[in-house]
Coordinates of C-alpha atoms and ligand atoms in Angstrom, one line a residue:
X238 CA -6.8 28.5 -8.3
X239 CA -5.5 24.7 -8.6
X240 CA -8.0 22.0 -9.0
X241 CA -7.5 18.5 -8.5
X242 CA -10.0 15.6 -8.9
X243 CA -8.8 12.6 -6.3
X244 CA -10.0 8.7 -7.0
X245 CA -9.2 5.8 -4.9
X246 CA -10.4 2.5 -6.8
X247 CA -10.8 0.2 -4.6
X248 CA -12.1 -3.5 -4.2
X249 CA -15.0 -2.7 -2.2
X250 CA -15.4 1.1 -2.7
X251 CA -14.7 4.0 -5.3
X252 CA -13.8 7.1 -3.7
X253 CA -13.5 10.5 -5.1
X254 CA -12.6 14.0 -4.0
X255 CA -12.1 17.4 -5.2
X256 CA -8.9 18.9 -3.5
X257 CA -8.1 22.9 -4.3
X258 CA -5.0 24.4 -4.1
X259 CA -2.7 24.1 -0.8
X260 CA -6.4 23.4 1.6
X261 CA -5.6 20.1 3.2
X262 CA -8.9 19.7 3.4
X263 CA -11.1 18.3 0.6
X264 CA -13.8 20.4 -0.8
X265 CA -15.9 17.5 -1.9
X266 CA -15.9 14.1 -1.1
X267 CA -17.7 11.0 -2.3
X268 CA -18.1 7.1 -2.0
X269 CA -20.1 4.5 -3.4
X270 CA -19.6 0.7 -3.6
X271 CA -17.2 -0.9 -6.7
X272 CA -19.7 -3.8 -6.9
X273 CA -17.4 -5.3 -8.8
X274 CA -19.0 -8.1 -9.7
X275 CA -21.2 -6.5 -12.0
X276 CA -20.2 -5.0 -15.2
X277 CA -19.4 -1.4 -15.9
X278 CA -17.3 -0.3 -12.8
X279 CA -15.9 2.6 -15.3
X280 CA -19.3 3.8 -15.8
X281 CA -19.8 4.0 -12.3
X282 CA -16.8 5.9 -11.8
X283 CA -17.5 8.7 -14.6
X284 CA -21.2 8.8 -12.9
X285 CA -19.0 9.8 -9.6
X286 CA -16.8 11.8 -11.4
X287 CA -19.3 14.0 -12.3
X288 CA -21.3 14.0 -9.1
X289 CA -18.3 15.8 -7.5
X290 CA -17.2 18.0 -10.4
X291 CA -17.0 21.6 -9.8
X292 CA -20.1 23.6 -11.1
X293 CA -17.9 25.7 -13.5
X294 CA -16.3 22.3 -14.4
X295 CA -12.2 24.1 -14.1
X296 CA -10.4 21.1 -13.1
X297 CA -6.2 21.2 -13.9
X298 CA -6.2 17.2 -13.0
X299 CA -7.1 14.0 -12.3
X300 CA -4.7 11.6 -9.6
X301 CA -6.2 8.0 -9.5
X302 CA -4.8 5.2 -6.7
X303 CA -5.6 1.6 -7.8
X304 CA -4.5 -1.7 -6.7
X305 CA -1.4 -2.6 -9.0
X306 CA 0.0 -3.6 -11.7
X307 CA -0.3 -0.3 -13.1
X308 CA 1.7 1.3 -15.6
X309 CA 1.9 5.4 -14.7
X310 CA 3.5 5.9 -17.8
X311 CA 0.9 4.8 -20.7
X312 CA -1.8 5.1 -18.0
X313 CA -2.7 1.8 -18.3
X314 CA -4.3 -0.3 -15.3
X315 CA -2.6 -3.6 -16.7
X316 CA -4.5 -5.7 -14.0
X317 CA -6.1 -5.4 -10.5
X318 CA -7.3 -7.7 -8.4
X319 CA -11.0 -7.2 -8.1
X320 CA -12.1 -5.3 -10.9
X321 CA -12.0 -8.4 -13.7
X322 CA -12.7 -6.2 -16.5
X323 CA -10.2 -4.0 -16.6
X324 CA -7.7 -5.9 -18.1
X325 CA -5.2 -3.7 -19.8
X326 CA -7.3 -1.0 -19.5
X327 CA -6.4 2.5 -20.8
X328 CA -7.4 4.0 -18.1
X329 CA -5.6 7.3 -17.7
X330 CA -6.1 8.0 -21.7
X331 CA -10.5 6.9 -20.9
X332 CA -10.7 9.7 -18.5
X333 CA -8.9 12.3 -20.5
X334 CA -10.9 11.6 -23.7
X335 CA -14.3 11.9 -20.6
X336 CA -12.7 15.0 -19.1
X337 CA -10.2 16.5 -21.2
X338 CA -7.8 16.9 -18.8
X339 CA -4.5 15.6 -18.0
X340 CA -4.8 12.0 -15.6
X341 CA -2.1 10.4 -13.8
X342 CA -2.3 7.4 -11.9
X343 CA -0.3 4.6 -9.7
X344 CA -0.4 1.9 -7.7
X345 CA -2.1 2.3 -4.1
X346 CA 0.9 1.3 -2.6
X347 CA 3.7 3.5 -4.0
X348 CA 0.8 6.5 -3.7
X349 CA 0.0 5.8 0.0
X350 CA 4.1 6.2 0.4
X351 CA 4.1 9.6 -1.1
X352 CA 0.9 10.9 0.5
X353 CA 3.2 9.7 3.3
X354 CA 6.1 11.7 2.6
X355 CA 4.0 14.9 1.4
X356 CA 1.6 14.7 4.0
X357 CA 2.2 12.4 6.5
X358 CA 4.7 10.4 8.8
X359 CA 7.7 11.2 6.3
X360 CA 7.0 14.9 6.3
X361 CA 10.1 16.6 5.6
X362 CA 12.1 13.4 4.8
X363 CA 14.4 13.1 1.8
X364 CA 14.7 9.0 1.4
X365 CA 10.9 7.1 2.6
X366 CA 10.8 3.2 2.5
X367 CA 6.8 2.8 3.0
X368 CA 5.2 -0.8 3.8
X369 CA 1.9 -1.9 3.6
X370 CA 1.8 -5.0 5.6
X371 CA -2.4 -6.1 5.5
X372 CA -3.7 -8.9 3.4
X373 CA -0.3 -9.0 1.3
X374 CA 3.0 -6.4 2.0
X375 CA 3.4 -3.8 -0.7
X376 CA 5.9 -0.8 -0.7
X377 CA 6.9 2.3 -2.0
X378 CA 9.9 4.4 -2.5
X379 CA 10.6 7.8 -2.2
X380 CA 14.3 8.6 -3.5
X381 CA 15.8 12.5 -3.5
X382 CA 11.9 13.4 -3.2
X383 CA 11.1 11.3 -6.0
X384 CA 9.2 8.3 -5.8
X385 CA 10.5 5.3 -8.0
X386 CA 8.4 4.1 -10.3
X387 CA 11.1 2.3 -12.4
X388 CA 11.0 1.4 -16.5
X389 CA 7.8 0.2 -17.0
X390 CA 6.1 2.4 -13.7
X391 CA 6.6 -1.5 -11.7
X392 CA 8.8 0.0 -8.7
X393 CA 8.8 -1.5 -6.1
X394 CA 7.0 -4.9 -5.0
X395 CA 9.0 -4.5 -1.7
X396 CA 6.7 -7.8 -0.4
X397 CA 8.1 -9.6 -3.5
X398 CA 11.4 -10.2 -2.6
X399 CA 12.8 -13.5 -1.4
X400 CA 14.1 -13.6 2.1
X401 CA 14.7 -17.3 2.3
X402 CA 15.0 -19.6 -1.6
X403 CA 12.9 -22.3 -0.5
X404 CA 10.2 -20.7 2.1
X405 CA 6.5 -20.7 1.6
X406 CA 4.1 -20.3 -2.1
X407 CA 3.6 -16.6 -1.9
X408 CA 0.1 -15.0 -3.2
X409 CA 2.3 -14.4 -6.5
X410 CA 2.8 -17.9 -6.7
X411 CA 6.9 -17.3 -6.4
X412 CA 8.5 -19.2 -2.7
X413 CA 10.0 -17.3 0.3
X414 CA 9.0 -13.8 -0.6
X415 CA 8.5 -11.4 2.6
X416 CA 4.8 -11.2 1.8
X417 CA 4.6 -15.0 2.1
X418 CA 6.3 -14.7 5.7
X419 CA 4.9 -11.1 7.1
X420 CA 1.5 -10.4 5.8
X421 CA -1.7 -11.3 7.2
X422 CA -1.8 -14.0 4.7
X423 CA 1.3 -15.5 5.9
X424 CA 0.7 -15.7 9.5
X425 CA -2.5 -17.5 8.9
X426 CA -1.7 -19.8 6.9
X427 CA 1.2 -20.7 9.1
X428 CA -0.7 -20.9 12.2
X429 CA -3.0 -23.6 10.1
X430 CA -0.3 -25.7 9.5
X431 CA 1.1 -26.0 12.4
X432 CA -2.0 -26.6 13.8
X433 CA -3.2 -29.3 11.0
X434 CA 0.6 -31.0 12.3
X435 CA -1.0 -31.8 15.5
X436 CA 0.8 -28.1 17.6
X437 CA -1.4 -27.4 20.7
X438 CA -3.2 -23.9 20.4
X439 CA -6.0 -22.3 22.0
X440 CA -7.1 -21.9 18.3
X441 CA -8.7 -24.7 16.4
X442 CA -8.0 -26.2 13.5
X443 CA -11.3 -26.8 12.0
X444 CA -11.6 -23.0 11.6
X445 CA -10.1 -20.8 9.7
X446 CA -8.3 -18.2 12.0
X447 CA -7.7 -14.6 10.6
X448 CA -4.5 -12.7 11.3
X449 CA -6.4 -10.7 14.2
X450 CA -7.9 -13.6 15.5
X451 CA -4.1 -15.1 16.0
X452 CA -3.4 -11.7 17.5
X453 CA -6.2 -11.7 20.0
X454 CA -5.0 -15.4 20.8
X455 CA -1.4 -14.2 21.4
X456 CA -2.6 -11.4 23.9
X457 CA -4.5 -14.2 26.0
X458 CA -1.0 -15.8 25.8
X459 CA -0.9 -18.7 23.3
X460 CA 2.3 -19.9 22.3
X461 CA 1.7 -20.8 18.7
X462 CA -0.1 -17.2 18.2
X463 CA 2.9 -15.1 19.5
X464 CA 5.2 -17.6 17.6
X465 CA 3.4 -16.4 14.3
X466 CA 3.7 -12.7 14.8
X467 CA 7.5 -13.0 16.0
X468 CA 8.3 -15.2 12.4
X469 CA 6.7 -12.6 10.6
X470 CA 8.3 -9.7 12.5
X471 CA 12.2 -11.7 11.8
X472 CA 11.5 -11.8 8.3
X473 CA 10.0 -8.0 7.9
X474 CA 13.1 -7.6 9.6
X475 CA 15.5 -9.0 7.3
X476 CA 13.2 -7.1 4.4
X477 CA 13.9 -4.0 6.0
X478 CA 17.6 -4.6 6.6
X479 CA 18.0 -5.9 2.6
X480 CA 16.1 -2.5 2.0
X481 CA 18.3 -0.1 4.2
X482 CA 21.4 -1.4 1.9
X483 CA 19.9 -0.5 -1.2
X484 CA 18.2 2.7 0.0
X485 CA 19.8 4.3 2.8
X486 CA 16.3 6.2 3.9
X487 CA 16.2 8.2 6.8
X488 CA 12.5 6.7 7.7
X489 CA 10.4 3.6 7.4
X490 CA 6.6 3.9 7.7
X491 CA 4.6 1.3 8.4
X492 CA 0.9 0.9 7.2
X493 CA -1.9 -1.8 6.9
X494 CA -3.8 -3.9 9.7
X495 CA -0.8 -6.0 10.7
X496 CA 1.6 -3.2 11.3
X497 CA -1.0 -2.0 13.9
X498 CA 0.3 -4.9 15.9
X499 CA 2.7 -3.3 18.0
X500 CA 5.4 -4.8 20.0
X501 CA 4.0 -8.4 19.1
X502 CA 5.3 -8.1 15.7
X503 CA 7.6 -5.2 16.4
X504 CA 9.7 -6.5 19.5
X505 CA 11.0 -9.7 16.6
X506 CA 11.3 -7.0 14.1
X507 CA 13.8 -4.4 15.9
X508 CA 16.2 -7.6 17.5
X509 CA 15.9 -8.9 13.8
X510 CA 16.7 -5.6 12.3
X511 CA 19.8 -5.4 14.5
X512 CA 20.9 -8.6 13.5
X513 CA 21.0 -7.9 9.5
X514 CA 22.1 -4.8 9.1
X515 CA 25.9 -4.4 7.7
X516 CA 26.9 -1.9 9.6
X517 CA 24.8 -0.1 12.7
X518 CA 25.6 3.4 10.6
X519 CA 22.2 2.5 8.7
X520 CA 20.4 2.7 11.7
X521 CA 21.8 6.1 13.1
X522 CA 18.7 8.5 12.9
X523 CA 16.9 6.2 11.2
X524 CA 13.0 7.2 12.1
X525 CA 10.5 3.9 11.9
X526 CA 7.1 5.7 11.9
X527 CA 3.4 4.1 12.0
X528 CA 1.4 6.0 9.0
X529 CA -0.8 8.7 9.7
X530 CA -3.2 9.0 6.9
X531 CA -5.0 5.7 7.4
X532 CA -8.3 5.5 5.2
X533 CA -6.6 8.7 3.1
X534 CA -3.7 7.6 2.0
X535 CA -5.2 6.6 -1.6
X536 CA -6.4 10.4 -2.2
X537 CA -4.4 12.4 -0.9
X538 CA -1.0 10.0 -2.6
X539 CA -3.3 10.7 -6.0
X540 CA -3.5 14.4 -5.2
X541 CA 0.3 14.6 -4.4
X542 CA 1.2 12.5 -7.8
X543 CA -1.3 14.7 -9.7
X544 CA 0.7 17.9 -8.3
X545 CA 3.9 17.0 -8.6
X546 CA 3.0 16.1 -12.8
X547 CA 1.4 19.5 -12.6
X548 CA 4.6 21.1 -11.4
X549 CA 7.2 19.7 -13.2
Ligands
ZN106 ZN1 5.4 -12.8 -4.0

């Protein structure tokens, strides 16, 4: 029998599960909250480590999802957004000294795109481009059944590529990177300037609207909302198009809050799409899939990481 120990590390909760060999299903499953804010976060994750260990303590691995930059080869969580003290932190090498067992970990983004593949939306694919498009727009990449991770495991900021030289400060702090045009972010923080420049709206100014708050404003009709979503949806377009050149997949899958949009942001999107592509051969069969894991994703991409080490 095949055990595998599951952790999603995230900003407001630590998740762990104990998955056994092909059961889709896991066994045990725990949460508590990161409460990141106060010290020892790692403490509290060997504490929940242990709470969902098997009693005859057999476990063959450890898969670990965390908000990037991560490097999967050393193991080491270089940075992540809301746990401040894990600042190149050997992660991977803390829980094997804990455990002593093999631990693998990635990025929540490029794991979530090979739950996808494994489990999910891109079951049975080859080629997956996945995008989270939420607070920020990550990616991941499945190639030949192999997800990229690249030479130092930092494959592939899909959000962090520049669809137009001079465009918006992006959350890296780079200009006119898709994230800065398509994430939640992005279409906030448009719809405030334009409505601090004076543009009539049923919004107002004087608060600060959140990307579903533009969205519910759109669906009663307001110009300046829909606008928003269909700028975001052009230049997710243009991403995608870029991406199809380099990648040739045979699906896209689309995850995070904003991609639950639907033809508000994906109506701008496909006519976008259209437009950018080289050649319409890139679109033939192409599959664009909304991802079916949801709250999961982060386990079960752990799991499927931790397997695939396991059987190469
Ligand atoms: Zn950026």
């Amino acid at each position: 029998m095949r055990t595998i120990i599951s952790l999603d590390i995230g900003g407001t909760q630590l998740r762990a599960a104990v998955y056994q060999d092909d059961k889709r299903e896991a066994v045990t499953q725990k949460r508590i909250k990161t409460n990141a804010n106060e010290p020892d976060t790692f403490g509290r994750l060997l504490k929940l480590i242990e709470d969902v260990m098997p009693r005859d303590g057999k476990v063959d691995a450890i898969g670990a999802s965390c908000p990037g930059p991560v490097d999967p080869k050393t193991g080491v969580i270089m940075f992540t957004p809301n746990i401040k003290e894990w600042r190149d932190f050997p992660f991977a090498a803390k829980l094997m000294k804990s455990f002593g067992v093999p631990t693998y970990v990635d990025n929540d983004a490029n794991l979530a795109g090979l739950a996808e593949w494994k489990f999910g939306a891109a079951r049975g694919h080859h080629n997956v481009l996945y995008f989270t498009v939420s607070t920020g727009v990550g990616g991941g990449v499945i190639i030949n059944d192999r997800l990229l991770q690249g030479t130092h495991g930092l494959a592939a900021e899909l959000g962090h590529t520049t669809v137009q030289a001079d465009g918006p400060v992006c959350g890296c702090g780079q200009r006119g990177h898709l994230e800065s045009f398509s994430s939640g972010t992005g279409i906030e923080r448009f719809v405030a300037d334009q409505l601090k420049a004076g543009r009539e709206s049923t919004l107002r100014a004087e608060k600060k609207n959140s990307a579903r708050d533009i969205s519910e404003a759109a669906s009663q009709g307001d110009a300046l909302s829909i606008e928003a979503y269909q700028i975001a949806g052009k230049y997710l377009g243009i991403g995608v198009a870029n991406f199809l050149h380099i990648f040739n997949p045979s699906v896209v899958v689309f995850g995070g809050g904003v991609s639950q949009s639907g033809p508000l942001l994906f109506d701008a999107f496909d006519v976008s799409l259209k437009e950018h592509v080289i050649h319409p051969r890139y679109l033939e069969g192409l599959v664009i899939a909304r991802a079916e894991l949801g709250d999961d994703s982060g386990l079960l991409g752990a799991r499927a990481l931790a397997e695939l080490k396991l059987d190469a």
